[in-house]
mmCIF file of C-alpha atoms and ligand atoms in Angstrom:
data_model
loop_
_atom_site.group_PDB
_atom_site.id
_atom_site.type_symbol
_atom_site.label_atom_id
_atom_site.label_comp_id
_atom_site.label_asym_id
_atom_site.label_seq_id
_atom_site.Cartn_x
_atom_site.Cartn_y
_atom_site.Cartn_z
ATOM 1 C CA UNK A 1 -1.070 -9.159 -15.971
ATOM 2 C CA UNK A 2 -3.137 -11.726 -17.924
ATOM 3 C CA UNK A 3 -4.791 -14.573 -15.959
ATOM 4 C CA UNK A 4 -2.162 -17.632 -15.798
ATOM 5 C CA UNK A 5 -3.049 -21.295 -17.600
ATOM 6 C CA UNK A 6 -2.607 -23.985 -15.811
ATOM 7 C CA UNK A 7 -2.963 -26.983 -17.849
ATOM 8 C CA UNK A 8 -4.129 -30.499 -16.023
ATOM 9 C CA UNK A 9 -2.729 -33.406 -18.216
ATOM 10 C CA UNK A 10 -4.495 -36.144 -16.190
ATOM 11 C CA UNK A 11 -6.186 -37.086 -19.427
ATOM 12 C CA UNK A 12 -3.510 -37.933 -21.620
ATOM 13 C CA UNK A 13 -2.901 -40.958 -18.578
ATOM 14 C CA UNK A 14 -6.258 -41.589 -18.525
ATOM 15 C CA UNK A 15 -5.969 -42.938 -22.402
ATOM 16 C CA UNK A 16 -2.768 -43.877 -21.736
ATOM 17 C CA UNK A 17 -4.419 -46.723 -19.134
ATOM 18 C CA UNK A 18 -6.648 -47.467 -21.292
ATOM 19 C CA UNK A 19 -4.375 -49.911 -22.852
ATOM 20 C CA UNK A 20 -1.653 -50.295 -20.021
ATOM 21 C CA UNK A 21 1.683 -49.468 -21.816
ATOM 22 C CA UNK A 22 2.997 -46.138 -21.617
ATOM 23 C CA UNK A 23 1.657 -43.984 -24.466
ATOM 24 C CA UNK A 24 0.337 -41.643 -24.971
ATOM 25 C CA UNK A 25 2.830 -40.398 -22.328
ATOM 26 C CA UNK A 26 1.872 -37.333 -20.436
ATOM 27 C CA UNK A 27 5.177 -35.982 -19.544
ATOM 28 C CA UNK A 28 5.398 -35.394 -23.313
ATOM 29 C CA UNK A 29 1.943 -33.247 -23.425
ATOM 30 C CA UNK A 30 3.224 -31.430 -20.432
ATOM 31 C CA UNK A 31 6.318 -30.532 -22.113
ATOM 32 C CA UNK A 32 4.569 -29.548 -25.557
ATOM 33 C CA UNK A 33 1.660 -27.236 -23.070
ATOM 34 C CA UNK A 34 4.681 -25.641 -21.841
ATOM 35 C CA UNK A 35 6.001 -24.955 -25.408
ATOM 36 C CA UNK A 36 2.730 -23.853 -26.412
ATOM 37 C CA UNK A 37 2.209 -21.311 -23.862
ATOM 38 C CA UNK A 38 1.027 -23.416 -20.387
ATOM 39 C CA UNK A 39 2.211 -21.074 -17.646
ATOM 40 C CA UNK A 40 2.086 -24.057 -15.586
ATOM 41 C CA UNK A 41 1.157 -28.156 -15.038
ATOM 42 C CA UNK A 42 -1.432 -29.838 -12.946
ATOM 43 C CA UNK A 43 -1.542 -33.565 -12.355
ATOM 44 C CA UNK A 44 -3.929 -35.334 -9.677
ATOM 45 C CA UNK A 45 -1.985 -38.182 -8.174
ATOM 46 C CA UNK A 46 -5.515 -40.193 -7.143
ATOM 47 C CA UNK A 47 -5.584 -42.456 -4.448
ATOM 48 C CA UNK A 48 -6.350 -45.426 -7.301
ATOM 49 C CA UNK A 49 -3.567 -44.122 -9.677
ATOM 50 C CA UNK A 50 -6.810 -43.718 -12.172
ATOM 51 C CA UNK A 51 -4.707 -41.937 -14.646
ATOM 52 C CA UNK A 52 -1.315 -40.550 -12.988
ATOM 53 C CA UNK A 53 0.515 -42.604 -12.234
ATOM 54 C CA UNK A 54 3.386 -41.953 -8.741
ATOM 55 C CA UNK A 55 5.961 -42.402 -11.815
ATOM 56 C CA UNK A 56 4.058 -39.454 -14.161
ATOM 57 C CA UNK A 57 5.078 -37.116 -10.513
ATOM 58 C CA UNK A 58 8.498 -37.853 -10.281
ATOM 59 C CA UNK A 59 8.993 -37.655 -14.469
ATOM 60 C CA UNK A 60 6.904 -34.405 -14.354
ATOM 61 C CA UNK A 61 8.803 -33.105 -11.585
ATOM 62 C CA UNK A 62 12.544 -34.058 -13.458
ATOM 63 C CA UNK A 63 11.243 -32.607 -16.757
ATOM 64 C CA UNK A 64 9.111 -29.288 -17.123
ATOM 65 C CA UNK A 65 10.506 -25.992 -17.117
ATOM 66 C CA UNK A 66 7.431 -24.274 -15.065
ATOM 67 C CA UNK A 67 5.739 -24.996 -11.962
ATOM 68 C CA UNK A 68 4.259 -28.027 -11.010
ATOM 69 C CA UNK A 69 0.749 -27.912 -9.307
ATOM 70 C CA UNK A 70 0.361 -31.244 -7.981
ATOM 71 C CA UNK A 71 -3.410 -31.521 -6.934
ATOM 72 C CA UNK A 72 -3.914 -34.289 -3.877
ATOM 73 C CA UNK A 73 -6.068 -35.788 -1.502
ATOM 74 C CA UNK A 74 -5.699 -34.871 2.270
ATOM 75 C CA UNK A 75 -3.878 -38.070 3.141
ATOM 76 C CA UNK A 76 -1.059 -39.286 4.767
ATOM 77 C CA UNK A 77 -0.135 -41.365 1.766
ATOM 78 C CA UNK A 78 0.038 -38.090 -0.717
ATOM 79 C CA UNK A 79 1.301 -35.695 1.853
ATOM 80 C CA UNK A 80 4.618 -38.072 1.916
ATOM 81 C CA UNK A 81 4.625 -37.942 -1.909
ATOM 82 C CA UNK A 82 4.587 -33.955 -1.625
ATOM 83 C CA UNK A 83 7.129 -33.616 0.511
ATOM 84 C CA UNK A 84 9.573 -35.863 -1.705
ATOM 85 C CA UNK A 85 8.272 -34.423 -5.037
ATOM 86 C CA UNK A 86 8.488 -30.834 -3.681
ATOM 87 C CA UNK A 87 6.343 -29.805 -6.417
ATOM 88 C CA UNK A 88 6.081 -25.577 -6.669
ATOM 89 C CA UNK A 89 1.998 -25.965 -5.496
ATOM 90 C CA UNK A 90 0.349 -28.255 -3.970
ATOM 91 C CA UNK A 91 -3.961 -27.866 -5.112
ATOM 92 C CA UNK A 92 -5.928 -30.075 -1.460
ATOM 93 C CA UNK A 93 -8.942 -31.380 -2.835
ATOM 94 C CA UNK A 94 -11.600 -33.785 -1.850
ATOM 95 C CA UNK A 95 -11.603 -37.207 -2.962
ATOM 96 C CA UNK A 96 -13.735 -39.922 -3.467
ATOM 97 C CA UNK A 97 -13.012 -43.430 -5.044
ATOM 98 C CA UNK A 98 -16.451 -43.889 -6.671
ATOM 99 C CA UNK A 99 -16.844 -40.492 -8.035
ATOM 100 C CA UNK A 100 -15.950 -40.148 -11.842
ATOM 101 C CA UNK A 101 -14.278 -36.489 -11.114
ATOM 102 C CA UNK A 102 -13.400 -34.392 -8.317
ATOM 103 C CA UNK A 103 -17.325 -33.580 -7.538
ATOM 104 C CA UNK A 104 -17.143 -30.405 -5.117
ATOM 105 C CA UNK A 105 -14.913 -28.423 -2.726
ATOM 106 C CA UNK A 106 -13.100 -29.462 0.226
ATOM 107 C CA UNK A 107 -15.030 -29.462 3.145
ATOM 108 C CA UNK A 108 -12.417 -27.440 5.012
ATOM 109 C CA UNK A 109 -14.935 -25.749 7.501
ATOM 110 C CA UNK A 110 -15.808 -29.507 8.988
ATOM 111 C CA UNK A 111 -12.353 -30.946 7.943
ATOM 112 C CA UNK A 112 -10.593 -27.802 9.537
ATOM 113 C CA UNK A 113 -8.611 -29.842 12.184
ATOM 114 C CA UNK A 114 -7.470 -32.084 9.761
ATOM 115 C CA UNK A 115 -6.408 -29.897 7.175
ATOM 116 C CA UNK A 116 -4.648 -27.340 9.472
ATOM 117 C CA UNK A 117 -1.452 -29.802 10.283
ATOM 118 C CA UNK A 118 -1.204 -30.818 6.425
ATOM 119 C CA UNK A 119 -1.148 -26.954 5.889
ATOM 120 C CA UNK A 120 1.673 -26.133 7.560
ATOM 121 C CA UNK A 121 3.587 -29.319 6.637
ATOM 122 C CA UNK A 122 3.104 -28.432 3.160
ATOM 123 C CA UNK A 123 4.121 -24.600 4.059
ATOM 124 C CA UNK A 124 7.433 -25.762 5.951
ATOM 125 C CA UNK A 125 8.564 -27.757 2.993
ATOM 126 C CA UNK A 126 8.160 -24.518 0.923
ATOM 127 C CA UNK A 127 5.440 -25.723 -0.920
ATOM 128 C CA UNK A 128 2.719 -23.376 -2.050
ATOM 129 C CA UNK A 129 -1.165 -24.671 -1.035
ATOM 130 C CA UNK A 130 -3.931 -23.610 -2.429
ATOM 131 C CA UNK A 131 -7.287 -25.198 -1.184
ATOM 132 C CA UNK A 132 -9.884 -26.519 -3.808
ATOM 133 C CA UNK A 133 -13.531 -25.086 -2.464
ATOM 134 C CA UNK A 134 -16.681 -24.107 -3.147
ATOM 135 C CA UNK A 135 -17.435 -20.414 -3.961
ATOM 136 C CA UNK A 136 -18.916 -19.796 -0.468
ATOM 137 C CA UNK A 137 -17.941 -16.732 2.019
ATOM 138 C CA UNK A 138 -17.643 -19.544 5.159
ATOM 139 C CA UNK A 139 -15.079 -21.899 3.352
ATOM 140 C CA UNK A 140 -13.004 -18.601 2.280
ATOM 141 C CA UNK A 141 -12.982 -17.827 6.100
ATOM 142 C CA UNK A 142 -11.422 -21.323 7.093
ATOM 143 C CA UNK A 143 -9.123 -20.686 4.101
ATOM 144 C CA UNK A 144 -7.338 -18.060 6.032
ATOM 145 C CA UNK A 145 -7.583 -19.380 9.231
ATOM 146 C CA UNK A 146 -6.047 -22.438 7.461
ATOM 147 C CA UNK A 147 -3.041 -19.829 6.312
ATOM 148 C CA UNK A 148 -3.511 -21.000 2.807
ATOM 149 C CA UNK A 149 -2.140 -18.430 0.327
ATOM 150 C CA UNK A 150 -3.917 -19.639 -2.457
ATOM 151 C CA UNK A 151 -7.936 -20.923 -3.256
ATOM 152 C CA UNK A 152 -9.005 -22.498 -6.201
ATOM 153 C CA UNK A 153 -12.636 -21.584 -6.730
ATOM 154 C CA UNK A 154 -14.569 -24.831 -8.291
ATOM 155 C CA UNK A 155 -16.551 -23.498 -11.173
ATOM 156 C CA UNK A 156 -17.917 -27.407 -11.969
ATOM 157 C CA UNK A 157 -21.823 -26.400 -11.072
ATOM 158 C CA UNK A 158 -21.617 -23.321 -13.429
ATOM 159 C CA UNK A 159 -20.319 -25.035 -16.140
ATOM 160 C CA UNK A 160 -22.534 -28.018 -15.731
ATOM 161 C CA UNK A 161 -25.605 -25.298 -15.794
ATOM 162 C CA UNK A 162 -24.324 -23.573 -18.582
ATOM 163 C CA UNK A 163 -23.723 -26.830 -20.934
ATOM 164 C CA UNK A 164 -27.456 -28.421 -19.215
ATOM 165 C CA UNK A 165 -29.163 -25.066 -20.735
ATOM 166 C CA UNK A 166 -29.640 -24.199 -16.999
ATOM 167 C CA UNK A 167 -29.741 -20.434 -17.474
ATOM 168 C CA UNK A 168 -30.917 -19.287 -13.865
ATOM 169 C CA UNK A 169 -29.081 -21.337 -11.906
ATOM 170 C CA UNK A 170 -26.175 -20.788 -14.143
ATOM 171 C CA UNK A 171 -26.485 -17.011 -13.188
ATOM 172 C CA UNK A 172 -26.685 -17.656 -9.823
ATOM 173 C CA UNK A 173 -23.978 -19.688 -9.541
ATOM 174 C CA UNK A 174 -22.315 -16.900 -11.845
ATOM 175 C CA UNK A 175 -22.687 -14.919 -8.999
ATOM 176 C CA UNK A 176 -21.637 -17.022 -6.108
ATOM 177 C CA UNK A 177 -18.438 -16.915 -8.239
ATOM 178 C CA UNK A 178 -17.951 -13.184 -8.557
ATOM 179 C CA UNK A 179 -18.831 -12.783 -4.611
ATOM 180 C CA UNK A 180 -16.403 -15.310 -3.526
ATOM 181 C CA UNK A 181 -13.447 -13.882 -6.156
ATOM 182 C CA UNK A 182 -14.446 -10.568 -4.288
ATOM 183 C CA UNK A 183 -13.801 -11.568 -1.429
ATOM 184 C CA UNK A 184 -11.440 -13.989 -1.359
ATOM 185 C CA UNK A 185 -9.112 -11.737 -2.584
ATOM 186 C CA UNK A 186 -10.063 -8.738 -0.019
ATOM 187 C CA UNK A 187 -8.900 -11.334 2.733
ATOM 188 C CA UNK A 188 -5.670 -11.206 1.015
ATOM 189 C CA UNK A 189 -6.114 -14.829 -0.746
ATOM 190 C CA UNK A 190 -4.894 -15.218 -4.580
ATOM 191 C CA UNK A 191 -7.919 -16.442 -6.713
ATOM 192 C CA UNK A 192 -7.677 -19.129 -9.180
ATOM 193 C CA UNK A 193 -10.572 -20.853 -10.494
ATOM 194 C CA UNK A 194 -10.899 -24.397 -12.229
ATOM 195 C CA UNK A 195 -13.230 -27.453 -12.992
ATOM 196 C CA UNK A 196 -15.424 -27.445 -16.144
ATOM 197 C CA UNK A 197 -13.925 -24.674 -17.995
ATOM 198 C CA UNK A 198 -14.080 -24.506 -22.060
ATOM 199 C CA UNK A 199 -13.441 -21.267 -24.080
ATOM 200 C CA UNK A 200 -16.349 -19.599 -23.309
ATOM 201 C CA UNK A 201 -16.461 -20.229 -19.754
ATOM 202 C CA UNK A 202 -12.364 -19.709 -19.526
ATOM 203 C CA UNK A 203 -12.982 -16.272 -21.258
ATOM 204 C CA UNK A 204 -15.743 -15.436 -18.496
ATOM 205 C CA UNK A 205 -13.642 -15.964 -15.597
ATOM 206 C CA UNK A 206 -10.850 -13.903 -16.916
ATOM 207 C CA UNK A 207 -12.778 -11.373 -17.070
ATOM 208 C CA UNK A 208 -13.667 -11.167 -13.288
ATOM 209 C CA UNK A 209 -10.498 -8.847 -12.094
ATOM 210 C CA UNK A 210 -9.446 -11.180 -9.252
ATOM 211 C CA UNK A 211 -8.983 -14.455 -11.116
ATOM 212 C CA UNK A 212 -5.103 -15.179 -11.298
ATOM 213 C CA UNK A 213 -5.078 -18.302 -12.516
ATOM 214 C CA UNK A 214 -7.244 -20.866 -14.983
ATOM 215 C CA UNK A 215 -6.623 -24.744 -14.382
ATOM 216 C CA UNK A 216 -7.887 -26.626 -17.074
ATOM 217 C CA UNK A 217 -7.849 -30.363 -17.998
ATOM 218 C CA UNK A 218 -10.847 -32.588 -20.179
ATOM 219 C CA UNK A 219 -11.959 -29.861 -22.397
ATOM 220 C CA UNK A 220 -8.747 -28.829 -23.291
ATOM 221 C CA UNK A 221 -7.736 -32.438 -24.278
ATOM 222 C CA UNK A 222 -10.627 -33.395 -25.821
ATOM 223 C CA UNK A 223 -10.479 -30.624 -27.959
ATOM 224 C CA UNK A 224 -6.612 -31.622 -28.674
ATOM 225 C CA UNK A 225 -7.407 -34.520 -30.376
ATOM 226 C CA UNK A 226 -9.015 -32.316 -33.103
ATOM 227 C CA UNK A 227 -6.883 -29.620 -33.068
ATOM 228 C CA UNK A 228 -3.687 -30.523 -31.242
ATOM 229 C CA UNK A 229 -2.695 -29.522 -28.052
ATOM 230 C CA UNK A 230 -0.642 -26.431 -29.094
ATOM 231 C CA UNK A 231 -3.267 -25.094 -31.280
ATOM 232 C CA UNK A 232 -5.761 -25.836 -28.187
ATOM 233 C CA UNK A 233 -3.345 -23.980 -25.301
ATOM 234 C CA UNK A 234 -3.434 -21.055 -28.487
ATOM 235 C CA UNK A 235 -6.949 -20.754 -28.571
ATOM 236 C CA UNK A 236 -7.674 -21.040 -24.564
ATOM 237 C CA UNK A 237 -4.485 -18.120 -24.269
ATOM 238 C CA UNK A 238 -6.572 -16.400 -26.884
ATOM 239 C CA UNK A 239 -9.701 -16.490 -24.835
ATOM 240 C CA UNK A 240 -8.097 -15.572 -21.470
ATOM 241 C CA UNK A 241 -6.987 -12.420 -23.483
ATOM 242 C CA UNK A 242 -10.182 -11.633 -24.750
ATOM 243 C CA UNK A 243 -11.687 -12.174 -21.311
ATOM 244 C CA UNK A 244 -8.937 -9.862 -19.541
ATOM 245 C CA UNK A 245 -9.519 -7.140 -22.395
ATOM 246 C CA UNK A 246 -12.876 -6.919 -20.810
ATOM 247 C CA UNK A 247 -12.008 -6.198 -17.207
ATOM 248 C CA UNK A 248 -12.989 -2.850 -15.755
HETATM 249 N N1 PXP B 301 -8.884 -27.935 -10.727
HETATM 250 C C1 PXP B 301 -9.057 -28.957 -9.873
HETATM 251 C C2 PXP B 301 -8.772 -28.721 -8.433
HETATM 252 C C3 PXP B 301 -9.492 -30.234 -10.331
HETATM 253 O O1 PXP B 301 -9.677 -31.238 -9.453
HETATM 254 C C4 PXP B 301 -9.675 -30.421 -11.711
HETATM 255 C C5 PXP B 301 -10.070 -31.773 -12.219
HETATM 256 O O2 PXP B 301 -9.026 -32.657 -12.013
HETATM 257 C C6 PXP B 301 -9.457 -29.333 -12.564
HETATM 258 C C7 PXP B 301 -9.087 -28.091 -12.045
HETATM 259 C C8 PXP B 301 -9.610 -29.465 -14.035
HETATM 260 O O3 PXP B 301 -10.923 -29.727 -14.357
HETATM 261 P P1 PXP B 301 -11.308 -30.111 -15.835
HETATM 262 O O4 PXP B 301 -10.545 -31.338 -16.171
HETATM 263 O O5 PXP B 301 -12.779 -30.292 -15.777
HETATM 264 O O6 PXP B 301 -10.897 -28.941 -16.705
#
């Protein structure tokens, strides 16, 4: 089965609050990424409302036709949020206010305690989590102590060495990424990757066997306001084929 697209639309808010006012609306590019072939939506409810907005959650929620992957903060604040929204997913990740994106992977081998109650919260409420982490065989480990079905492998320091003309450490983080996918999914966990991605990169990852699922947000919407979003999701469906044509 070919590698699943998750498209992040925090972007479209992010212009959107540029100006205050409500366009461009987001809720609309989710719906027209779902037209265009987006297997599902991710929006990042930050703790400073950044770009989504509590409002974009509850619209999103009401309006798309595929699953919502609503990507939070551990916090008390967010976890109440979850359990109204109900979204299909739920994507933990780390968060902090001065950072311009989400910068690494949960700690969840130190933040283990804390994460373990939010876990099966989430779980009870029938809400899928998948844990955002760093490519690294200990924070797999705490992933399945943590019951988590799902990991999203962050694939931001690759991509950064790729684009930087890093080529070593771009193979060696390369690697970190093919170990981890490896193993993550012998201890039974689904793999989906995310942060960074672009065509080339996107292809690359579908090519690894394991990867189930791409999540991808400021490339693809960059590129969108070039080529429009539905020619975009084409060409990034187009390069997850190509990748998956090349699996062993
Ligand atoms: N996955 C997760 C968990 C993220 O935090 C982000 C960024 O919001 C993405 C995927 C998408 O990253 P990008 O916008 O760089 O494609």
């Amino acid at each position: 089965m070919l590698p699943r697209l998750g498209v992040n639309i925090d972007h479209v808010a992010t212009i959107r609050n540029a100006r205050g006012g409500h366009l461009p609306d987001p809720v609309r590019a989710a719906v027209m990424a779902i037209e265009a072939g987006a297997d599902s939506i991710t929006a990042h409810l930050r703790e400073d409302r950044r770009h989504i907005r509590d409002l974009d959650i509850s619209r999103l929620k009401a309006t798309i036709t595929k699953p919502l992957n609503f990507e939070m903060a551990v916090t008390d604040e967010m976890l109440a949020i979850a359990l109204e929204t109900k979204p299909h997913a739920a994507c933990l990740v780390p968060e902090k206010r001065e950072e311009r994106t989400t910068e690494g992977g949960l700690d969840i081998v130190g933040g283990h305690h804390v994460i373990k109650p939010f876990c099966a919260r989430l779980k009870e409420a029938g809400i899928r989590v998948s844990l955002f982490i760093e490519p690294d065989p200990q924070a797999l480990q705490a992933a399945v102590s943590l019951g988590a079905p799902v990991v999203e492998l962050h694939t931001g320091a690759w991509c950064e060495a790729i684009v930087d003309g890093r080529g070593e450490d771009a193979n060696r983080h390369y690697h970190r990424l093919c170990e981890a996918a490896v193993l993550g999914q012998q201890q039974g966990l689904e793999i989906h990757v995310g942060h960074g991605l672009d065509y080339q990169t996107a292809e690359l990852m579908s090519a690894l066997p394991q990867v189930f699922e791409l999540n991808i947000g400021h490339f693809m919407m960059g590129e969108a306001m070039f080529d429009g979003l539905p020619a975009v999701i084409s060409k990034m469906k187009a390069a997850i084929a190509r990748g998956y044509a090349k699996r062993i």
